[in-house]
JSON list of C-alpha atoms in Angstrom, two decimals:
[
{"chain": "A", "resi": 18, "resn": "UNK", "atom": "CA", "xyz": [-25.48, -176.98, -6.26]},
{"chain": "A", "resi": 19, "resn": "UNK", "atom": "CA", "xyz": [-27.29, -173.74, -7.06]},
{"chain": "A", "resi": 20, "resn": "UNK", "atom": "CA", "xyz": [-26.87, -172.09, -10.41]},
{"chain": "A", "resi": 21, "resn": "UNK", "atom": "CA", "xyz": [-27.60, -168.53, -11.42]},
{"chain": "A", "resi": 22, "resn": "UNK", "atom": "CA", "xyz": [-30.66, -168.00, -13.59]},
{"chain": "A", "resi": 23, "resn": "UNK", "atom": "CA", "xyz": [-29.36, -165.82, -16.38]},
{"chain": "A", "resi": 24, "resn": "UNK", "atom": "CA", "xyz": [-31.73, -166.26, -19.27]},
{"chain": "A", "resi": 25, "resn": "UNK", "atom": "CA", "xyz": [-33.22, -163.92, -21.83]},
{"chain": "A", "resi": 26, "resn": "UNK", "atom": "CA", "xyz": [-36.35, -164.55, -23.85]},
{"chain": "A", "resi": 27, "resn": "UNK", "atom": "CA", "xyz": [-36.83, -162.48, -26.96]},
{"chain": "A", "resi": 28, "resn": "UNK", "atom": "CA", "xyz": [-40.60, -163.02, -27.06]},
{"chain": "A", "resi": 29, "resn": "UNK", "atom": "CA", "xyz": [-43.27, -165.31, -25.64]},
{"chain": "A", "resi": 30, "resn": "UNK", "atom": "CA", "xyz": [-43.43, -167.01, -29.05]},
{"chain": "A", "resi": 31, "resn": "UNK", "atom": "CA", "xyz": [-39.85, -168.28, -28.49]},
{"chain": "A", "resi": 32, "resn": "UNK", "atom": "CA", "xyz": [-40.95, -170.42, -25.53]},
{"chain": "A", "resi": 33, "resn": "UNK", "atom": "CA", "xyz": [-41.63, -174.14, -26.02]},
{"chain": "A", "resi": 34, "resn": "UNK", "atom": "CA", "xyz": [-45.34, -174.97, -26.34]},
{"chain": "A", "resi": 35, "resn": "UNK", "atom": "CA", "xyz": [-45.34, -178.73, -25.77]},
{"chain": "A", "resi": 36, "resn": "UNK", "atom": "CA", "xyz": [-43.71, -181.01, -23.22]},
{"chain": "A", "resi": 37, "resn": "UNK", "atom": "CA", "xyz": [-41.66, -182.59, -26.02]},
{"chain": "A", "resi": 38, "resn": "UNK", "atom": "CA", "xyz": [-40.39, -179.18, -27.18]},
{"chain": "A", "resi": 39, "resn": "UNK", "atom": "CA", "xyz": [-39.36, -178.28, -23.62]},
{"chain": "A", "resi": 40, "resn": "UNK", "atom": "CA", "xyz": [-37.40, -181.54, -23.33]},
{"chain": "A", "resi": 41, "resn": "UNK", "atom": "CA", "xyz": [-35.57, -180.63, -26.54]},
{"chain": "A", "resi": 42, "resn": "UNK", "atom": "CA", "xyz": [-34.22, -177.41, -24.95]},
{"chain": "A", "resi": 43, "resn": "UNK", "atom": "CA", "xyz": [-31.77, -178.35, -22.18]},
{"chain": "A", "resi": 44, "resn": "UNK", "atom": "CA", "xyz": [-30.49, -174.76, -22.21]},
{"chain": "A", "resi": 45, "resn": "UNK", "atom": "CA", "xyz": [-33.68, -173.38, -20.62]},
{"chain": "A", "resi": 46, "resn": "UNK", "atom": "CA", "xyz": [-33.19, -172.16, -17.03]},
{"chain": "A", "resi": 47, "resn": "UNK", "atom": "CA", "xyz": [-35.43, -174.78, -15.37]},
{"chain": "A", "resi": 48, "resn": "UNK", "atom": "CA", "xyz": [-34.38, -177.74, -17.52]},
{"chain": "A", "resi": 49, "resn": "UNK", "atom": "CA", "xyz": [-34.04, -180.78, -15.30]},
{"chain": "A", "resi": 50, "resn": "UNK", "atom": "CA", "xyz": [-36.48, -179.50, -12.65]},
{"chain": "A", "resi": 51, "resn": "UNK", "atom": "CA", "xyz": [-39.63, -181.47, -11.96]},
{"chain": "A", "resi": 52, "resn": "UNK", "atom": "CA", "xyz": [-42.88, -179.89, -10.79]},
{"chain": "A", "resi": 53, "resn": "UNK", "atom": "CA", "xyz": [-46.11, -181.58, -9.70]},
{"chain": "A", "resi": 54, "resn": "UNK", "atom": "CA", "xyz": [-49.14, -179.35, -10.16]},
{"chain": "A", "resi": 55, "resn": "UNK", "atom": "CA", "xyz": [-51.95, -180.40, -7.85]},
{"chain": "A", "resi": 56, "resn": "UNK", "atom": "CA", "xyz": [-54.13, -177.29, -7.65]},
{"chain": "A", "resi": 57, "resn": "UNK", "atom": "CA", "xyz": [-57.37, -176.70, -9.52]},
{"chain": "A", "resi": 58, "resn": "UNK", "atom": "CA", "xyz": [-57.08, -172.91, -9.71]},
{"chain": "A", "resi": 59, "resn": "UNK", "atom": "CA", "xyz": [-56.40, -170.91, -12.86]},
{"chain": "A", "resi": 60, "resn": "UNK", "atom": "CA", "xyz": [-53.54, -169.03, -11.19]},
{"chain": "A", "resi": 61, "resn": "UNK", "atom": "CA", "xyz": [-51.72, -172.25, -10.26]},
{"chain": "A", "resi": 62, "resn": "UNK", "atom": "CA", "xyz": [-52.26, -173.64, -13.77]},
{"chain": "A", "resi": 63, "resn": "UNK", "atom": "CA", "xyz": [-50.80, -170.43, -15.23]},
{"chain": "A", "resi": 64, "resn": "UNK", "atom": "CA", "xyz": [-47.80, -170.61, -12.89]},
{"chain": "A", "resi": 65, "resn": "UNK", "atom": "CA", "xyz": [-47.27, -174.22, -13.99]},
{"chain": "A", "resi": 66, "resn": "UNK", "atom": "CA", "xyz": [-47.44, -173.14, -17.62]},
{"chain": "A", "resi": 67, "resn": "UNK", "atom": "CA", "xyz": [-44.77, -170.51, -17.05]},
{"chain": "A", "resi": 68, "resn": "UNK", "atom": "CA", "xyz": [-42.54, -173.06, -15.29]},
{"chain": "A", "resi": 69, "resn": "UNK", "atom": "CA", "xyz": [-43.02, -175.48, -18.21]},
{"chain": "A", "resi": 70, "resn": "UNK", "atom": "CA", "xyz": [-42.16, -172.71, -20.68]},
{"chain": "A", "resi": 71, "resn": "UNK", "atom": "CA", "xyz": [-38.90, -172.18, -18.81]},
{"chain": "A", "resi": 72, "resn": "UNK", "atom": "CA", "xyz": [-37.98, -175.85, -19.16]},
{"chain": "A", "resi": 73, "resn": "UNK", "atom": "CA", "xyz": [-39.39, -177.52, -16.04]},
{"chain": "A", "resi": 74, "resn": "UNK", "atom": "CA", "xyz": [-41.06, -180.89, -16.48]},
{"chain": "A", "resi": 75, "resn": "UNK", "atom": "CA", "xyz": [-44.55, -180.13, -15.15]},
{"chain": "A", "resi": 76, "resn": "UNK", "atom": "CA", "xyz": [-46.99, -182.94, -14.42]},
{"chain": "A", "resi": 77, "resn": "UNK", "atom": "CA", "xyz": [-50.62, -182.06, -13.66]},
{"chain": "A", "resi": 78, "resn": "UNK", "atom": "CA", "xyz": [-52.48, -184.33, -11.26]},
{"chain": "A", "resi": 79, "resn": "UNK", "atom": "CA", "xyz": [-56.10, -184.47, -12.36]},
{"chain": "A", "resi": 80, "resn": "UNK", "atom": "CA", "xyz": [-59.10, -186.13, -10.73]},
{"chain": "A", "resi": 81, "resn": "UNK", "atom": "CA", "xyz": [-60.95, -188.88, -12.55]},
{"chain": "A", "resi": 82, "resn": "UNK", "atom": "CA", "xyz": [-62.92, -187.23, -15.35]},
{"chain": "A", "resi": 83, "resn": "UNK", "atom": "CA", "xyz": [-60.43, -184.39, -15.64]},
{"chain": "A", "resi": 84, "resn": "UNK", "atom": "CA", "xyz": [-60.13, -181.01, -14.03]},
{"chain": "A", "resi": 85, "resn": "UNK", "atom": "CA", "xyz": [-62.94, -178.45, -14.18]},
{"chain": "A", "resi": 86, "resn": "UNK", "atom": "CA", "xyz": [-60.74, -176.31, -16.43]},
{"chain": "A", "resi": 87, "resn": "UNK", "atom": "CA", "xyz": [-61.24, -178.85, -19.24]},
{"chain": "A", "resi": 88, "resn": "UNK", "atom": "CA", "xyz": [-64.91, -177.82, -19.39]},
{"chain": "A", "resi": 89, "resn": "UNK", "atom": "CA", "xyz": [-64.49, -174.05, -18.93]},
{"chain": "A", "resi": 90, "resn": "UNK", "atom": "CA", "xyz": [-65.78, -171.75, -21.68]},
{"chain": "A", "resi": 91, "resn": "UNK", "atom": "CA", "xyz": [-64.94, -170.72, -24.34]},
{"chain": "A", "resi": 92, "resn": "UNK", "atom": "CA", "xyz": [-64.67, -174.05, -26.10]},
{"chain": "A", "resi": 93, "resn": "UNK", "atom": "CA", "xyz": [-62.79, -174.83, -29.30]},
{"chain": "A", "resi": 94, "resn": "UNK", "atom": "CA", "xyz": [-64.27, -176.27, -32.52]},
{"chain": "A", "resi": 95, "resn": "UNK", "atom": "CA", "xyz": [-67.49, -174.28, -32.45]},
{"chain": "A", "resi": 96, "resn": "UNK", "atom": "CA", "xyz": [-68.22, -175.04, -28.80]},
{"chain": "A", "resi": 97, "resn": "UNK", "atom": "CA", "xyz": [-67.83, -178.82, -29.04]},
{"chain": "A", "resi": 98, "resn": "UNK", "atom": "CA", "xyz": [-64.11, -179.21, -28.35]},
{"chain": "A", "resi": 99, "resn": "UNK", "atom": "CA", "xyz": [-61.98, -178.79, -25.26]},
{"chain": "A", "resi": 100, "resn": "UNK", "atom": "CA", "xyz": [-61.73, -175.54, -23.38]},
{"chain": "A", "resi": 101, "resn": "UNK", "atom": "CA", "xyz": [-59.55, -172.88, -25.02]},
{"chain": "A", "resi": 102, "resn": "UNK", "atom": "CA", "xyz": [-58.46, -171.79, -21.54]},
{"chain": "A", "resi": 103, "resn": "UNK", "atom": "CA", "xyz": [-57.41, -175.35, -20.66]},
{"chain": "A", "resi": 104, "resn": "UNK", "atom": "CA", "xyz": [-55.57, -175.75, -23.96]},
{"chain": "A", "resi": 105, "resn": "UNK", "atom": "CA", "xyz": [-53.58, -172.61, -23.23]},
{"chain": "A", "resi": 106, "resn": "UNK", "atom": "CA", "xyz": [-52.87, -173.42, -19.57]},
{"chain": "A", "resi": 107, "resn": "UNK", "atom": "CA", "xyz": [-51.96, -177.08, -20.21]},
{"chain": "A", "resi": 108, "resn": "UNK", "atom": "CA", "xyz": [-49.42, -176.28, -22.94]},
{"chain": "A", "resi": 109, "resn": "UNK", "atom": "CA", "xyz": [-46.06, -177.87, -22.22]},
{"chain": "A", "resi": 110, "resn": "UNK", "atom": "CA", "xyz": [-47.35, -180.11, -19.41]},
{"chain": "A", "resi": 111, "resn": "UNK", "atom": "CA", "xyz": [-47.98, -183.78, -18.89]},
{"chain": "A", "resi": 112, "resn": "UNK", "atom": "CA", "xyz": [-51.24, -184.97, -17.34]},
{"chain": "A", "resi": 113, "resn": "UNK", "atom": "CA", "xyz": [-51.89, -187.87, -14.96]},
{"chain": "A", "resi": 114, "resn": "UNK", "atom": "CA", "xyz": [-55.26, -188.96, -13.56]},
{"chain": "A", "resi": 115, "resn": "UNK", "atom": "CA", "xyz": [-54.83, -189.63, -9.86]},
{"chain": "A", "resi": 116, "resn": "UNK", "atom": "CA", "xyz": [-57.31, -190.36, -7.06]},
{"chain": "A", "resi": 117, "resn": "UNK", "atom": "CA", "xyz": [-55.60, -188.89, -4.01]},
{"chain": "A", "resi": 118, "resn": "UNK", "atom": "CA", "xyz": [-58.36, -190.22, -1.73]},
{"chain": "A", "resi": 119, "resn": "UNK", "atom": "CA", "xyz": [-57.78, -193.87, -2.65]},
{"chain": "A", "resi": 120, "resn": "UNK", "atom": "CA", "xyz": [-56.02, -195.97, -0.06]},
{"chain": "A", "resi": 121, "resn": "UNK", "atom": "CA", "xyz": [-54.93, -198.72, -2.48]},
{"chain": "A", "resi": 122, "resn": "UNK", "atom": "CA", "xyz": [-51.15, -198.96, -2.80]},
{"chain": "A", "resi": 123, "resn": "UNK", "atom": "CA", "xyz": [-50.38, -196.93, 0.33]},
{"chain": "A", "resi": 124, "resn": "UNK", "atom": "CA", "xyz": [-48.96, -199.90, 2.20]}
]
């Protein structure tokens, strides 16, 4: 059953920033929707972030060792921490390491 998306956000700061915060807001327009993010591009990661901010449960599939975005500059903590870009784009999402080339478990 389709429902109309009538939702108003006062400012970007009002949006949930973590996956747990998004789960705590069942009134968001995409609450209950599940999204699997499989791309490695910045634009797809940003789209996933926006979907998560609107209440969707977004799960990133990352290769072993993490996505390249984790190592992108600029880095937090004086250049020794994770990527600031990744921290921003991954806000509100869950992450799963998955080897899509593996044949184990495919039957």
